[in-house]
């Protein structure tokens, strides 16, 4: 069953060409784009929406069965895009794009004339985007790797040359009047980072999907996207801990604690925050496994509210330390360890090819195969923007490495 077409935009019979054009943009060797159907239609077809396209093609995602879509030689090319959209929702990509659009809309509205009833004595209303943003945040919380990176960068090869700077010997030194100024140095170099292909294929019988509607198939593949997202979560965490080089030269510093018998305590957390602050970093994210994350949340300083009394010696802290942290749980973090990082300067994501979805039919076996793949990886931008605290070793035995020393000696 399908919905009758109510408008025409000249795309009936041209779905195959439309999908091939999007795939070409995704596979572009120079600047691949993670473009979806909604974005493509908006850019190339005058703001056309997927809903309007479906209407022209006689499709209704709530009613149209997969078997009906696959019976049309041109319309069947839409199935990978429908599945891709479901996977993107599972990865949190679609929700993040919508959140960004809503935030931009809210900012524009803030500078626009007030359109509520306040000017006439009526009640002011709160835009629904205020609530929508919070709801969407909940829907993407399981896939958190985009929150750990500065930004995603598209690249043209599987091996990428990334520049780096080492400012450790560029600090200021005292100089007498008339004396020759001592020179420091800024070490500039490059490193090669490999990005890997992450792919997963699903083979399912025709019967498993052909009598499902298109929107139900999308829901199934949202879980597929979450599985892929958890894999990328792990890749990002491993890059933060071990760096992006096989020799460990970009690994984060590993330091101990004041009392291994007690594990990680609040004073150990403060030590990390203070050192990162001296380095011009600000810890924004903490990553632990199930045990260490719960232990952190149960720290008295984290769990309890401050008392209402005043301290004996009030002190205004002028070197800024963080007052709020984002906590993420990952099985990739080893036991007894917490990872602290400044997500604004630690990691970048390198994507050689965005999410691709391909489908095939094996008629003789009555099997439909769907393959999703993404070629991406993570690179360390600043080694001193992340720290691993190991609650099983003493800080006196494992303190700050030389390269984590503050610039001003």
XYZ file of C-alpha atoms in Angstrom:
409
model
C 0.000 0.000 0.000
C 1.308 3.440 -0.818
C 0.221 7.016 -0.493
C -0.924 8.852 -3.597
C 1.417 11.451 -5.032
C 0.286 14.965 -4.239
C 3.017 17.059 -5.864
C 5.630 16.794 -8.569
C 9.233 17.917 -8.449
C 10.623 16.029 -11.433
C 12.324 13.286 -9.395
C 10.018 10.381 -10.128
C 12.099 7.766 -11.945
C 15.356 9.532 -10.984
C 15.944 8.120 -7.499
C 18.862 5.949 -8.655
C 20.699 8.977 -10.042
C 19.964 10.948 -6.882
C 21.442 8.232 -4.622
C 24.486 7.738 -6.857
C 25.134 11.490 -6.735
C 25.092 11.426 -2.914
C 27.411 8.415 -2.814
C 29.825 10.199 -5.124
C 29.957 13.110 -2.688
C 30.571 10.709 0.217
C 33.359 8.908 -1.646
C 35.043 12.029 -3.007
C 38.820 11.503 -2.701
C 39.556 15.117 -1.798
C 36.686 16.336 0.378
C 34.247 13.534 1.250
C 30.979 14.776 2.741
C 28.791 13.076 5.294
C 25.685 14.244 3.479
C 22.228 12.827 4.077
C 19.088 12.826 1.963
C 17.560 15.846 3.698
C 20.701 17.947 3.185
C 21.083 16.894 -0.441
C 17.488 17.718 -1.349
C 17.738 21.087 0.407
C 20.924 22.011 -1.478
C 20.267 20.573 -4.912
C 16.492 20.711 -5.212
C 15.427 24.056 -3.824
C 14.674 23.108 -0.232
C 12.700 19.970 -1.083
C 12.144 17.751 1.995
C 12.272 13.923 2.164
C 8.565 13.967 2.997
C 7.776 15.812 -0.226
C 9.966 13.375 -2.172
C 8.171 10.395 -0.636
C 4.846 11.990 -1.500
C 5.846 12.382 -5.138
C 7.032 8.771 -5.260
C 3.803 7.537 -3.668
C 5.508 6.339 -0.485
C 4.415 6.640 3.131
C 7.071 5.419 5.624
C 4.320 4.567 8.145
C 2.420 2.413 5.648
C 4.666 1.381 2.745
C 6.169 -2.098 3.151
C 9.759 -2.892 2.285
C 8.561 -5.432 -0.273
C 6.574 -2.678 -2.023
C 9.625 -0.438 -2.171
C 11.876 -3.242 -3.463
C 9.421 -4.144 -6.212
C 10.070 -0.808 -7.912
C 13.344 -0.782 -9.871
C 13.971 2.908 -9.211
C 12.437 3.461 -5.785
C 14.346 0.495 -4.306
C 17.471 2.669 -4.361
C 15.969 4.578 -1.448
C 16.219 1.614 0.961
C 19.944 2.114 1.762
C 19.213 5.800 2.466
C 16.339 4.899 4.776
C 18.572 2.397 6.578
C 21.430 4.921 6.691
C 19.142 7.439 8.366
C 18.240 4.857 11.017
C 21.913 4.059 11.671
C 22.697 7.784 11.868
C 20.047 8.172 14.541
C 21.571 5.281 16.462
C 24.987 6.945 16.185
C 23.488 10.198 17.406
C 24.552 12.022 14.219
C 21.039 13.037 13.155
C 20.123 14.262 16.654
C 23.314 16.288 16.999
C 22.716 17.954 13.637
C 19.177 18.829 14.700
C 20.358 20.121 18.087
C 22.872 22.393 16.367
C 20.173 23.679 14.016
C 17.810 24.325 16.938
C 20.520 26.167 18.877
C 21.265 28.336 15.853
C 17.545 29.023 15.480
C 17.327 29.944 19.183
C 20.251 32.356 18.828
C 18.631 34.048 15.835
C 15.365 34.273 17.745
C 17.136 35.928 20.659
C 17.971 38.873 18.417
C 14.593 38.972 16.696
C 11.591 41.016 17.873
C 9.625 39.370 20.683
C 6.521 37.704 19.255
C 4.939 36.483 22.471
C 1.987 38.156 24.176
C 4.185 39.890 26.769
C 3.930 43.255 25.030
C 0.151 43.242 25.350
C 0.004 42.051 28.925
C -0.288 38.370 28.035
C 1.881 35.545 29.259
C 5.346 34.964 27.781
C 5.839 31.529 26.296
C 8.956 29.352 26.324
C 10.035 28.000 22.955
C 9.629 24.198 22.691
C 13.286 23.998 21.579
C 14.245 24.468 25.242
C 12.695 21.110 26.040
C 13.553 19.424 22.761
C 17.273 20.036 23.277
C 17.269 18.192 26.609
C 15.278 15.286 25.198
C 17.650 14.944 22.272
C 20.673 15.024 24.572
C 19.282 11.943 26.271
C 18.901 10.167 22.956
C 22.588 10.543 22.057
C 24.175 9.918 25.451
C 25.214 6.323 24.689
C 27.350 7.428 21.725
C 29.768 9.976 23.165
C 32.878 9.988 20.962
C 31.867 13.270 19.212
C 31.973 14.968 22.636
C 35.607 13.922 23.147
C 36.985 15.480 19.955
C 37.706 19.063 18.977
C 36.148 18.500 15.568
C 35.796 16.002 12.750
C 38.105 16.607 9.780
C 37.606 15.021 6.353
C 40.768 13.589 4.801
C 41.600 12.097 1.434
C 43.716 9.062 2.401
C 43.848 6.172 4.837
C 47.230 7.422 6.088
C 47.200 11.077 7.099
C 50.156 13.350 7.829
C 49.335 15.459 10.874
C 51.481 18.399 12.092
C 52.394 18.854 15.724
C 54.090 21.505 17.865
C 56.221 21.030 20.970
C 56.446 24.233 23.034
C 58.271 22.673 25.993
C 61.512 24.610 25.331
C 59.907 27.890 24.289
C 59.395 29.250 27.811
C 60.453 32.758 28.849
C 63.757 33.168 30.731
C 65.245 36.070 32.696
C 67.494 38.399 30.699
C 69.774 41.176 31.991
C 69.639 44.616 30.382
C 71.893 44.750 27.347
C 72.562 41.016 27.445
C 72.022 38.674 24.518
C 68.533 37.251 24.723
C 68.567 33.521 25.266
C 66.703 31.694 22.560
C 64.196 28.964 23.097
C 62.890 26.690 20.407
C 59.591 25.496 19.083
C 59.831 21.982 17.725
C 57.671 21.484 14.659
C 57.185 18.157 13.004
C 54.682 15.786 11.548
C 53.389 12.324 12.227
C 51.450 9.778 10.234
C 48.086 8.618 11.513
C 46.231 5.647 10.083
C 42.450 5.612 9.837
C 40.670 2.300 9.763
C 37.580 1.009 8.063
C 34.841 -0.016 10.438
C 32.294 -2.203 8.660
C 29.501 -4.529 9.616
C 27.237 -6.603 7.408
C 23.825 -8.031 8.209
C 22.218 -10.769 6.192
C 18.534 -11.213 6.893
C 15.810 -13.145 5.107
C 13.304 -11.362 2.953
C 10.562 -12.386 5.359
C 12.284 -10.622 8.245
C 11.889 -7.222 6.637
C 9.639 -7.351 3.600
C 6.425 -7.142 5.623
C 7.739 -4.364 7.864
C 7.062 -0.706 7.162
C 9.947 1.593 6.304
C 9.911 3.416 9.651
C 10.032 0.110 11.593
C 13.066 -0.971 9.583
C 14.708 2.325 10.537
C 14.109 1.590 14.222
C 15.808 -1.786 13.835
C 18.873 -0.202 12.307
C 19.079 2.453 15.032
C 20.377 -0.312 17.317
C 22.850 -1.203 14.590
C 24.045 2.413 14.715
C 24.426 2.264 18.492
C 26.657 -0.814 18.167
C 28.805 1.005 15.616
C 28.864 4.063 17.880
C 30.098 2.034 20.849
C 32.966 0.755 18.699
C 33.952 4.330 17.842
C 33.595 5.276 21.531
C 36.236 2.657 22.293
C 38.512 3.820 19.479
C 38.408 7.404 20.783
C 39.142 6.357 24.376
C 42.082 4.198 23.284
C 43.484 7.119 21.281
C 43.253 9.351 24.354
C 45.063 6.794 26.538
C 47.592 5.291 24.114
C 47.909 8.029 21.493
C 47.892 7.437 17.761
C 51.444 6.079 17.338
C 52.463 2.428 17.601
C 55.536 3.303 19.673
C 53.472 4.968 22.415
C 55.146 8.338 21.888
C 51.770 10.123 22.064
C 50.395 8.224 25.082
C 48.890 10.221 27.927
C 50.831 10.684 31.152
C 50.068 8.045 33.814
C 50.399 9.242 37.401
C 49.742 7.638 40.770
C 47.769 8.720 43.820
C 48.594 9.864 47.342
C 47.361 6.632 48.974
C 46.945 3.504 46.801
C 45.189 1.777 49.709
C 42.307 4.269 49.318
C 42.457 4.510 45.531
C 41.602 7.727 43.699
C 40.531 10.440 46.142
C 39.456 14.030 45.640
C 42.939 15.384 46.362
C 44.237 13.282 43.426
C 41.565 14.831 41.208
C 42.563 18.327 42.351
C 46.198 17.561 41.533
C 45.258 16.824 37.910
C 43.033 19.874 37.588
C 45.730 22.156 39.000
C 48.478 20.847 36.689
C 46.307 21.022 33.587
C 45.382 24.584 34.536
C 49.066 25.499 34.746
C 49.479 24.073 31.246
C 46.648 26.200 29.898
C 44.286 23.228 29.738
C 40.950 22.778 31.462
C 39.716 19.312 32.332
C 36.225 18.966 30.868
C 35.807 15.193 30.635
C 36.435 12.197 32.874
C 36.314 8.641 31.518
C 36.291 5.496 33.638
C 35.049 1.939 33.599
C 31.933 0.898 35.501
C 33.812 0.514 38.791
C 35.988 3.640 38.739
C 33.158 5.819 37.414
C 30.885 4.742 40.283
C 33.721 5.226 42.793
C 34.209 8.774 41.498
C 30.497 9.548 41.777
C 30.553 8.287 45.388
C 33.384 10.596 46.447
C 32.064 12.748 49.265
C 33.088 15.947 47.461
C 31.151 14.889 44.352
C 28.145 13.303 46.027
C 27.267 15.734 48.783
C 26.129 19.342 48.728
C 28.253 22.021 50.352
C 27.263 22.957 53.882
C 25.618 26.291 54.555
C 28.259 27.514 57.001
C 31.112 29.837 56.085
C 34.755 28.702 56.031
C 37.129 30.018 58.701
C 39.486 31.452 56.092
C 37.549 32.283 52.907
C 39.787 31.985 49.843
C 39.130 33.176 46.345
C 40.772 30.778 43.872
C 42.273 32.894 41.077
C 43.835 30.079 39.077
C 40.722 28.655 37.435
C 39.873 25.030 38.220
C 36.856 23.300 36.696
C 33.581 23.298 38.596
C 31.754 20.868 36.325
C 32.860 17.661 34.567
C 31.280 15.363 31.993
C 31.663 11.728 33.074
C 31.696 8.926 30.492
C 31.782 5.176 31.112
C 33.850 2.942 28.830
C 34.993 -0.662 29.133
C 38.224 0.388 27.404
C 39.520 2.134 30.541
C 41.655 -0.329 32.571
C 40.814 -1.137 36.177
C 41.595 1.392 38.943
C 42.094 4.197 36.397
C 40.344 7.446 35.524
C 41.119 9.470 32.403
C 40.961 13.269 32.515
C 41.093 15.391 29.378
C 40.518 18.814 27.913
C 38.147 17.956 25.071
C 38.784 21.325 23.424
C 42.423 20.480 22.612
C 43.102 16.766 23.023
C 41.694 14.792 20.125
C 40.475 15.177 16.539
C 38.515 12.767 14.382
C 39.819 12.051 10.872
C 37.227 10.696 8.425
C 38.298 9.427 5.009
C 34.822 8.219 4.099
C 31.595 8.973 5.995
C 28.894 6.457 6.746
C 27.998 4.380 3.684
C 25.180 1.842 3.422
C 24.888 -0.675 0.604
C 22.298 -3.374 0.059
C 22.158 -6.471 -2.093
C 19.733 -9.280 -2.788
C 20.717 -12.944 -3.104
C 17.624 -14.170 -4.903
C 18.512 -17.872 -4.866
C 18.728 -17.874 -1.055
C 15.986 -15.327 -0.469
C 18.446 -13.270 1.583
C 18.922 -9.526 1.721
C 22.329 -8.193 2.760
C 22.967 -4.738 4.180
C 26.491 -3.424 4.740
C 27.356 -0.299 6.697
C 30.887 1.070 6.769
C 32.776 4.149 7.865
C 36.474 4.920 7.427
C 37.556 7.054 10.348
C 40.124 7.364 13.106
C 41.356 9.629 15.885
C 44.546 11.644 16.300
C 46.127 13.266 19.339
C 46.447 17.033 18.925
C 48.113 17.862 22.254
C 49.660 15.136 24.350
C 49.503 17.202 27.533
C 45.732 17.711 27.269
C 44.942 14.325 28.859
C 46.069 12.504 32.003
C 45.499 8.981 33.313
C 45.315 8.579 37.104
C 46.117 5.053 38.340
C 44.707 4.429 41.797
C 46.876 1.342 42.337
C 50.288 3.067 42.351
C 51.833 5.773 44.515
C 52.364 9.255 43.115
C 55.894 9.274 44.589
C 56.747 6.375 42.287
C 54.791 7.630 39.276
C 54.642 11.429 39.254
C 54.503 14.003 36.491
C 56.780 13.313 33.500
C 59.084 16.128 32.388
C 56.975 16.917 29.342
C 54.013 17.690 31.620
C 55.956 20.393 33.466
C 54.487 23.935 33.383
C 56.098 26.230 30.807
C 57.153 28.825 33.404
C 59.851 27.193 35.545
